[in-house]
Tab-separated table of C-alpha atoms (C1' of nucleotides) in Angstrom:
chain	number	residue	atom	x	y	z
A	13	UNK	CA	-27.533	40.251	-16.222
A	14	UNK	CA	-29.305	39.257	-13.019
A	15	UNK	CA	-28.079	37.480	-9.903
A	16	UNK	CA	-25.641	34.559	-10.109
A	17	UNK	CA	-23.753	35.970	-13.062
A	18	UNK	CA	-20.508	36.239	-11.159
A	19	UNK	CA	-20.518	32.574	-10.220
A	20	UNK	CA	-21.182	31.590	-13.785
A	21	UNK	CA	-18.302	33.683	-15.016
A	22	UNK	CA	-16.021	32.123	-12.455
A	23	UNK	CA	-16.873	28.692	-13.782
A	24	UNK	CA	-16.053	29.520	-17.350
A	25	UNK	CA	-12.900	31.418	-16.510
A	26	UNK	CA	-10.438	28.532	-16.839
A	27	UNK	CA	-8.785	27.437	-20.051
A	28	UNK	CA	-10.126	23.934	-19.914
A	29	UNK	CA	-13.775	23.132	-19.396
A	30	UNK	CA	-13.298	22.123	-15.783
A	31	UNK	CA	-16.162	21.573	-13.441
A	32	UNK	CA	-16.076	23.474	-10.216
A	33	UNK	CA	-16.501	20.332	-8.170
A	34	UNK	CA	-14.030	17.558	-7.694
A	35	UNK	CA	-15.186	14.178	-6.466
A	36	UNK	CA	-12.477	12.185	-4.799
A	37	UNK	CA	-14.720	9.136	-4.862
A	38	UNK	CA	-14.642	9.118	-8.661
A	39	UNK	CA	-10.882	9.333	-9.081
A	40	UNK	CA	-9.228	6.188	-10.339
A	41	UNK	CA	-6.433	6.403	-7.782
A	42	UNK	CA	-8.770	6.555	-4.852
A	43	UNK	CA	-10.907	3.648	-6.048
A	44	UNK	CA	-7.809	1.664	-6.945
A	45	UNK	CA	-6.564	2.104	-3.400
A	46	UNK	CA	-9.876	0.953	-1.971
A	47	UNK	CA	-10.089	-2.061	-4.273
A	48	UNK	CA	-6.581	-3.031	-3.254
A	49	UNK	CA	-7.488	-2.650	0.414
A	50	UNK	CA	-10.485	-4.894	-0.055
A	51	UNK	CA	-8.393	-7.541	-1.757
A	52	UNK	CA	-5.815	-7.500	1.031
A	53	UNK	CA	-8.587	-7.939	3.574
A	54	UNK	CA	-9.964	-10.931	1.651
A	55	UNK	CA	-6.470	-12.361	1.436
A	56	UNK	CA	-5.911	-11.973	5.171
A	57	UNK	CA	-9.234	-13.651	5.904
A	58	UNK	CA	-8.130	-16.736	3.956
A	59	UNK	CA	-4.413	-16.760	4.686
A	60	UNK	CA	-3.692	-15.429	8.119
A	61	UNK	CA	-0.033	-16.251	8.500
A	62	UNK	CA	1.340	-14.861	5.249
A	63	UNK	CA	1.007	-11.455	3.579
A	64	UNK	CA	0.311	-11.007	-0.146
A	65	UNK	CA	3.909	-9.905	-0.835
A	66	UNK	CA	5.267	-12.906	1.065
A	67	UNK	CA	2.935	-15.180	-0.867
A	68	UNK	CA	4.040	-13.583	-4.121
A	69	UNK	CA	7.683	-14.262	-3.303
A	70	UNK	CA	7.034	-17.928	-2.547
A	71	UNK	CA	4.832	-18.382	-5.611
A	72	UNK	CA	7.456	-16.864	-7.880
A	73	UNK	CA	10.242	-18.954	-6.381
A	74	UNK	CA	8.108	-22.019	-7.020
A	75	UNK	CA	7.808	-20.949	-10.659
A	76	UNK	CA	11.399	-20.183	-11.428
A	77	UNK	CA	13.466	-21.798	-8.708
A	78	UNK	CA	16.556	-20.233	-7.215
A	79	UNK	CA	17.210	-16.594	-8.109
A	80	UNK	CA	18.998	-13.570	-6.800
A	81	UNK	CA	17.150	-11.359	-4.369
A	82	UNK	CA	16.986	-8.380	-6.709
A	83	UNK	CA	15.888	-10.496	-9.656
A	84	UNK	CA	13.096	-11.944	-7.566
A	85	UNK	CA	12.148	-8.443	-6.523
A	86	UNK	CA	11.820	-7.209	-10.066
A	87	UNK	CA	9.668	-10.214	-10.957
A	88	UNK	CA	7.222	-9.499	-8.154
A	89	UNK	CA	7.381	-5.719	-8.441
A	90	UNK	CA	9.312	-4.861	-5.319
A	91	UNK	CA	12.302	-2.597	-5.058
A	92	UNK	CA	15.498	-3.788	-3.437
A	93	UNK	CA	14.731	-2.341	-0.026
A	94	UNK	CA	11.271	-3.869	0.111
A	95	UNK	CA	12.202	-7.308	-1.127
A	96	UNK	CA	14.951	-7.555	1.440
A	97	UNK	CA	12.493	-7.178	4.290
A	98	UNK	CA	10.112	-9.713	2.769
A	99	UNK	CA	12.862	-12.268	2.223
A	100	UNK	CA	14.296	-11.694	5.690
A	101	UNK	CA	10.962	-12.536	7.239
A	102	UNK	CA	10.452	-15.572	5.026
A	103	UNK	CA	13.907	-16.757	6.009
A	104	UNK	CA	13.149	-16.280	9.697
A	105	UNK	CA	10.065	-18.435	9.147
A	106	UNK	CA	12.117	-21.155	7.471
A	107	UNK	CA	10.368	-20.825	4.103
A	108	UNK	CA	13.419	-19.753	2.107
A	109	UNK	CA	17.153	-20.192	2.397
A	110	UNK	CA	19.890	-17.862	1.231
A	111	UNK	CA	23.260	-18.601	-0.309
A	112	UNK	CA	26.013	-16.718	-2.039
A	113	UNK	CA	26.419	-16.848	-5.790
A	114	UNK	CA	29.631	-18.755	-6.551
A	115	UNK	CA	30.678	-16.629	-9.481
A	116	UNK	CA	29.141	-13.200	-8.905
A	117	UNK	CA	29.879	-12.464	-5.287
A	118	UNK	CA	27.473	-9.544	-5.221
A	119	UNK	CA	24.433	-11.754	-5.594
A	120	UNK	CA	22.424	-13.316	-2.813
A	121	UNK	CA	20.602	-16.398	-4.016
A	122	UNK	CA	17.154	-17.197	-2.647
A	123	UNK	CA	15.488	-20.580	-2.788
A	124	UNK	CA	12.510	-22.365	-1.273
A	125	UNK	CA	13.094	-24.770	1.579
A	126	UNK	CA	11.102	-28.002	1.693
A	127	UNK	CA	8.866	-26.299	4.194
A	128	UNK	CA	8.452	-23.287	1.935
A	129	UNK	CA	7.545	-25.528	-0.978
A	130	UNK	CA	4.979	-27.378	1.092
A	131	UNK	CA	3.481	-24.091	2.222
A	132	UNK	CA	3.109	-22.604	-1.241
A	133	UNK	CA	1.697	-25.828	-2.719
A	134	UNK	CA	-0.827	-25.971	0.068
A	135	UNK	CA	-1.774	-22.299	-0.325
A	136	UNK	CA	-2.178	-22.091	-4.084
A	137	UNK	CA	-5.701	-23.562	-4.034
A	138	UNK	CA	-6.594	-21.051	-1.338
A	139	UNK	CA	-5.171	-18.293	-3.499
A	140	UNK	CA	-7.527	-19.346	-6.281
A	141	UNK	CA	-10.413	-18.890	-3.879
A	142	UNK	CA	-9.088	-15.456	-2.929
A	143	UNK	CA	-9.003	-14.417	-6.580
A	144	UNK	CA	-12.519	-15.737	-7.015
A	145	UNK	CA	-13.867	-13.909	-3.986
A	146	UNK	CA	-12.149	-10.693	-4.980
A	147	UNK	CA	-13.843	-10.828	-8.376
A	148	UNK	CA	-17.158	-12.066	-6.994
A	149	UNK	CA	-18.983	-8.730	-7.453
A	150	UNK	CA	-18.470	-9.120	-11.212
A	151	UNK	CA	-20.058	-11.545	-13.648
A	152	UNK	CA	-17.709	-13.905	-15.442
A	153	UNK	CA	-17.770	-11.718	-18.510
A	154	UNK	CA	-17.233	-8.549	-16.517
A	155	UNK	CA	-14.371	-10.167	-14.651
A	156	UNK	CA	-12.662	-11.095	-17.910
A	157	UNK	CA	-13.070	-7.558	-19.213
A	158	UNK	CA	-11.838	-6.092	-15.964
A	159	UNK	CA	-8.732	-8.272	-15.896
A	160	UNK	CA	-7.913	-7.334	-19.463
A	161	UNK	CA	-8.190	-3.611	-18.782
A	162	UNK	CA	-6.493	-3.781	-15.408
A	163	UNK	CA	-3.524	-5.539	-16.993
A	164	UNK	CA	-3.203	-2.612	-19.389
A	165	UNK	CA	-2.874	-0.249	-16.434
A	166	UNK	CA	-0.316	-2.291	-14.511
B	295	UNK	CA	-1.330	-45.805	-23.489
B	296	UNK	CA	2.102	-44.430	-24.158
B	297	UNK	CA	4.368	-42.080	-22.180
B	298	UNK	CA	3.044	-39.091	-20.245
B	299	UNK	CA	-0.001	-40.887	-18.937
B	300	UNK	CA	1.086	-40.517	-15.318
B	301	UNK	CA	1.342	-36.751	-15.602
B	302	UNK	CA	-2.085	-36.580	-17.153
B	303	UNK	CA	-3.596	-38.637	-14.358
B	304	UNK	CA	-1.967	-36.385	-11.803
B	305	UNK	CA	-3.596	-33.395	-13.386
B	306	UNK	CA	-7.077	-34.828	-13.242
B	307	UNK	CA	-6.696	-36.178	-9.728
B	308	UNK	CA	-8.100	-33.170	-7.875
B	309	UNK	CA	-11.777	-32.556	-7.170
B	310	UNK	CA	-11.881	-29.294	-9.014
B	311	UNK	CA	-10.554	-28.892	-12.520
B	312	UNK	CA	-7.430	-27.102	-11.360
B	313	UNK	CA	-4.485	-26.567	-13.604
B	314	UNK	CA	-1.158	-27.679	-12.329
B	315	UNK	CA	0.376	-24.292	-12.905
B	316	UNK	CA	-0.353	-21.092	-11.074
B	317	UNK	CA	0.527	-17.791	-12.648
B	318	UNK	CA	1.017	-15.029	-10.139
B	319	UNK	CA	1.007	-12.505	-12.967
B	320	UNK	CA	-2.603	-13.354	-13.758
B	321	UNK	CA	-3.979	-13.004	-10.251
B	322	UNK	CA	-6.178	-9.994	-9.684
B	323	UNK	CA	-4.490	-9.131	-6.397
B	324	UNK	CA	-1.039	-9.023	-7.902
B	325	UNK	CA	-2.107	-6.871	-10.846
B	326	UNK	CA	-4.148	-4.632	-8.580
B	327	UNK	CA	-1.052	-4.051	-6.480
B	328	UNK	CA	0.997	-3.190	-9.563
B	329	UNK	CA	-1.656	-0.864	-10.973
B	330	UNK	CA	-1.817	0.911	-7.643
B	331	UNK	CA	1.964	1.226	-7.568
B	332	UNK	CA	1.950	2.736	-11.024
B	333	UNK	CA	-0.690	5.245	-10.043
B	334	UNK	CA	1.237	6.299	-6.949
B	335	UNK	CA	4.326	6.815	-9.099
B	336	UNK	CA	2.363	8.995	-11.523
B	337	UNK	CA	0.953	10.928	-8.585
B	338	UNK	CA	4.403	11.502	-7.119
B	339	UNK	CA	5.719	12.693	-10.471
B	340	UNK	CA	3.041	15.400	-10.575
B	341	UNK	CA	2.702	16.241	-6.889
B	342	UNK	CA	5.990	15.859	-5.116
B	343	UNK	CA	5.200	17.396	-1.769
B	344	UNK	CA	1.993	15.559	-0.892
B	345	UNK	CA	1.094	11.862	-0.823
B	346	UNK	CA	-2.156	10.454	-2.223
B	347	UNK	CA	-3.608	9.883	1.277
B	348	UNK	CA	-2.692	13.430	2.303
B	349	UNK	CA	-4.273	14.763	-0.867
B	350	UNK	CA	-7.376	12.690	-0.199
B	351	UNK	CA	-7.712	14.161	3.276
B	352	UNK	CA	-7.435	17.733	1.989
B	353	UNK	CA	-9.827	17.091	-0.891
B	354	UNK	CA	-12.427	15.599	1.410
B	355	UNK	CA	-12.118	18.430	3.918
B	356	UNK	CA	-12.665	20.837	1.040
B	357	UNK	CA	-15.845	18.941	0.172
B	358	UNK	CA	-17.431	18.669	3.564
B	359	UNK	CA	-15.703	21.199	5.786
B	360	UNK	CA	-14.858	20.593	9.408
B	361	UNK	CA	-15.262	17.010	10.657
B	362	UNK	CA	-13.981	14.728	13.338
B	363	UNK	CA	-10.807	12.814	12.660
B	364	UNK	CA	-12.472	9.403	12.634
B	365	UNK	CA	-15.326	10.588	10.434
B	366	UNK	CA	-12.824	11.942	7.948
B	367	UNK	CA	-10.976	8.656	8.085
B	368	UNK	CA	-14.034	6.612	7.235
B	369	UNK	CA	-14.816	8.931	4.325
B	370	UNK	CA	-11.379	8.425	2.819
B	371	UNK	CA	-11.040	4.757	3.772
B	372	UNK	CA	-8.449	4.999	6.511
B	373	UNK	CA	-8.636	3.419	9.914
B	374	UNK	CA	-8.169	5.493	13.057
B	375	UNK	CA	-4.480	4.760	13.436
B	376	UNK	CA	-3.678	5.619	9.831
B	377	UNK	CA	-5.706	8.806	9.640
B	378	UNK	CA	-4.072	10.108	12.782
B	379	UNK	CA	-0.629	9.957	11.190
B	380	UNK	CA	-1.855	11.616	8.007
B	381	UNK	CA	-3.562	14.440	9.909
B	382	UNK	CA	-0.560	14.914	12.188
B	383	UNK	CA	1.665	15.486	9.195
B	384	UNK	CA	-0.819	17.812	7.508
B	385	UNK	CA	-1.018	19.777	10.726
B	386	UNK	CA	2.768	20.004	10.960
B	387	UNK	CA	2.717	21.398	7.419
B	388	UNK	CA	0.098	23.996	8.376
B	389	UNK	CA	-2.562	22.608	6.014
B	390	UNK	CA	-5.099	21.679	8.686
B	391	UNK	CA	-5.914	22.822	12.189
B	392	UNK	CA	-7.365	20.817	15.043
B	393	UNK	CA	-9.856	21.781	17.694
B	394	UNK	CA	-11.914	20.087	20.355
B	395	UNK	CA	-15.588	19.413	19.848
B	396	UNK	CA	-17.490	21.621	22.272
B	397	UNK	CA	-20.186	19.110	23.127
B	398	UNK	CA	-18.613	15.700	22.576
B	399	UNK	CA	-15.242	15.925	24.230
B	400	UNK	CA	-14.058	12.703	22.636
B	401	UNK	CA	-13.988	14.212	19.168
B	402	UNK	CA	-11.093	15.981	17.539
B	403	UNK	CA	-12.263	18.349	14.842
B	404	UNK	CA	-10.166	18.810	11.716
B	405	UNK	CA	-10.434	21.725	9.334
B	406	UNK	CA	-8.499	23.250	6.453
B	407	UNK	CA	-6.366	26.307	7.121
B	408	UNK	CA	-6.280	29.065	4.526
B	409	UNK	CA	-2.997	27.610	3.374
B	410	UNK	CA	-4.505	24.143	3.133
B	411	UNK	CA	-7.410	25.472	1.101
B	412	UNK	CA	-5.065	27.273	-1.265
B	413	UNK	CA	-3.026	24.103	-1.684
B	414	UNK	CA	-5.953	21.833	-2.485
B	415	UNK	CA	-7.518	24.336	-4.895
B	416	UNK	CA	-4.214	24.653	-6.672
B	417	UNK	CA	-3.698	20.881	-6.823
B	418	UNK	CA	-7.109	19.758	-8.027
B	419	UNK	CA	-6.357	20.558	-11.694
B	420	UNK	CA	-3.125	18.602	-11.333
B	421	UNK	CA	-5.086	15.720	-9.857
B	422	UNK	CA	-7.265	15.683	-12.965
B	423	UNK	CA	-4.109	15.283	-15.031
B	424	UNK	CA	-2.983	12.440	-12.793
B	425	UNK	CA	-6.274	10.633	-13.316
B	426	UNK	CA	-5.958	11.188	-17.029
B	427	UNK	CA	-2.417	9.896	-17.196
B	428	UNK	CA	-3.251	6.872	-15.070
B	429	UNK	CA	-6.025	5.929	-17.493
B	430	UNK	CA	-4.029	6.847	-20.586
B	431	UNK	CA	-3.390	3.220	-21.666
B	432	UNK	CA	-7.151	2.835	-22.129
B	433	UNK	CA	-9.445	4.327	-24.743
B	434	UNK	CA	-12.198	6.589	-23.473
B	435	UNK	CA	-14.700	3.777	-23.738
B	436	UNK	CA	-12.411	1.293	-22.056
B	437	UNK	CA	-11.710	3.764	-19.278
B	438	UNK	CA	-15.413	4.207	-18.628
B	439	UNK	CA	-15.915	0.452	-18.512
B	440	UNK	CA	-12.922	0.016	-16.262
B	441	UNK	CA	-14.085	2.660	-13.800
B	442	UNK	CA	-17.532	1.102	-13.638
B	443	UNK	CA	-16.150	-2.370	-12.891
B	444	UNK	CA	-13.447	-1.121	-10.536
B	445	UNK	CA	-16.070	0.710	-8.501
B	446	UNK	CA	-17.910	-2.576	-8.064
B	447	UNK	CA	-14.798	-4.108	-6.553
B	448	UNK	CA	-14.014	-1.279	-4.165
C	190	DT	C1'	44.335	-2.394	-18.960
C	191	DC	C1'	42.267	0.506	-15.915
C	192	DA	C1'	39.235	4.164	-14.823
C	193	DA	C1'	34.243	5.002	-15.246
C	194	DA	C1'	29.872	3.286	-15.128
C	195	DT	C1'	26.754	-0.280	-13.655
C	196	DT	C1'	24.793	-3.738	-10.765
C	197	DC	C1'	23.646	-6.007	-6.276
C	198	DA	C1'	22.671	-5.559	-1.759
C	199	DT	C1'	22.193	-3.000	2.578
C	200	DT	C1'	20.852	0.759	5.549
C	201	DC	C1'	18.309	4.862	6.925
C	202	DG	C1'	14.426	7.799	6.968
C	203	DT	C1'	9.692	8.645	6.047
C	204	DA	C1'	4.869	7.321	5.114
C	205	DT	C1'	1.056	4.402	4.770
C	206	DG	C1'	-1.842	0.423	6.660
C	207	DC	C1'	-3.875	-2.538	10.045
C	208	DA	C1'	-4.577	-5.317	14.518
C	209	DA	C1'	-4.844	-5.004	19.268
C	210	DA	C1'	-4.832	-2.772	23.646
C	211	DT	C1'	-5.979	1.309	26.345
C	212	DG	C1'	-8.236	5.414	28.255
C	213	DA	C1'	-11.705	8.920	28.069
C	214	DT	C1'	-16.244	10.064	27.061
C	215	DA	C1'	-20.971	9.247	25.650
C	216	DT	C1'	-25.089	6.462	25.102
C	217	DC	C1'	-28.208	2.835	26.206
C	218	DA	C1'	-31.036	0.008	29.049
C	219	DA	C1'	-32.654	-2.173	33.031
D	163	DT	C1'	-29.666	6.433	37.959
D	164	DT	C1'	-26.193	3.466	37.063
D	165	DG	C1'	-23.937	-0.336	35.056
D	166	DA	C1'	-22.990	-2.280	30.479
D	167	DT	C1'	-21.911	-0.865	25.732
D	168	DA	C1'	-20.335	1.756	22.304
D	169	DT	C1'	-17.590	5.410	20.264
D	170	DC	C1'	-13.432	8.440	19.608
D	171	DA	C1'	-8.804	8.847	19.812
D	172	DT	C1'	-4.148	7.301	20.924
D	173	DT	C1'	-0.333	4.171	21.210
D	174	DT	C1'	2.419	0.121	20.087
D	175	DG	C1'	4.029	-3.348	17.047
D	176	DC	C1'	4.586	-5.231	12.676
D	177	DA	C1'	4.731	-5.165	7.521
D	178	DT	C1'	4.957	-3.073	3.108
D	179	DA	C1'	6.855	0.705	-0.021
D	180	DC	C1'	10.130	3.831	-1.844
D	181	DG	C1'	13.921	7.518	-2.208
D	182	DA	C1'	18.573	8.293	-1.247
D	183	DA	C1'	23.077	7.183	0.250
D	184	DT	C1'	26.673	3.714	0.671
D	185	DG	C1'	29.870	-0.071	-0.193
D	186	DA	C1'	31.308	-4.145	-2.666
D	187	DA	C1'	31.795	-6.460	-6.928
D	188	DT	C1'	31.387	-6.599	-11.892
D	189	DT	C1'	31.283	-4.872	-16.528
D	190	DT	C1'	32.299	-1.531	-19.983
D	191	DG	C1'	34.869	1.305	-22.906
D	192	DA	C1'	38.470	4.341	-24.297
DNA sequence: TCAAATTCATTCGTATGCAAATGATATCAA
DNA sequence: TTGATATCATTTGCATACGAATGAATTTGA
C-alpha cells in the first residue's frame, strides 16, 4: 500500500469501467460536427451564391415537382420554421414561386421557376464534384463503406 | 433502332459518364447534415441545459485549463465570432470566468469556475451515453470503422 | 353533425456558424 | 527604432436550426 493508492481507488470507484479521461476529439458528435463544417466549406468554395440547404430545396423540387412547403421540408430534413426561411430567400432570388393549394387552403405550394430549374441543372454537375472532394480523403472502397455506415446513422 | 433511342443518346452526350438523375439522399453532404441533426437531438434529449458547443468548450477547458478565447475556439473548431457567443453565454451561466492576460493585453483568458467544473464532471458520463446512443445503429466493429473513416474526413 | 384532434404555416426567441470590417496590441524587419 | 504585418477580440449582417406559441383550415370520431 504505497503512494498513488488513493488515485487508483478513485479510478475504480465508479460502477462502470470508465476511464478518468475524456477526449472530446474522439467523440462522434464532435467529429461529425467538424466533418460537416468541412463539407460546408467545400460546398461554399464551389457554389458561392447558394447554401447547401437552398441547393437541397431546389434539387428536391427538381425531383418531385410542385409540393407544399412543409412536405418539401420533411423531404429535405428541415422543420417548418427553417424551411420557410429557405424558401423565402429562394423566392426573393426568383428561383421558386409560391401558390395556394386550390383544395386545401392551408397549404402553400412551392415550385421551381424557369430560372430555378436552369440553376439547379447547371449546379448538379458541380454538386457531384463537391461530393467527390468531400470524400477525397477516402479510397473508393472506404468511401463506399463510409456512406453505408453514415446512412445507418442518419 | 426503335423507340427510346433519343433518350439514350441524350444520356451519353456528356463528357463524363454522368447519370441523368441526381439523388440528394445519396449525397454525402446531405446525409452528413442529417446524421449531425440526429446527434444533436440525442444530445438535447440527454443534456437539456447545455448545447453541444457549450459542452465542448467546458470539456476542453477541463482538459487544458485556462486559455485565451481564440485558442479555445481553434481547439474546438469555432471561429472567433462563434466562440465569443458561446463563452458569453457560459459566463452568464457562471460556468466560466474571464480575465485579462497580464502580458499580452489583447488576450482574454477563459477558465472554468468551480460550478463549471462540477457541471462538466457530472456531464461527462452522460456524454459517454450520448456517444453510445448515437452509434447504436452500428455494431461495435462497424462503429470502429466508421469512427476511423469519419476522422479522416474531419 | 359537431366538437376534438390534427395539420399547415407563421412568428418569436435563442443559439450556432461564418464572412467581413474594425480597433487594439504585439511582432517583425529594414 | 519605426513602419509594415500579424494576431486577438469585437461587432455587424446574414443564414441555418429548432422549440414553443398561435391561428387558420381540415379531418376524425363519438
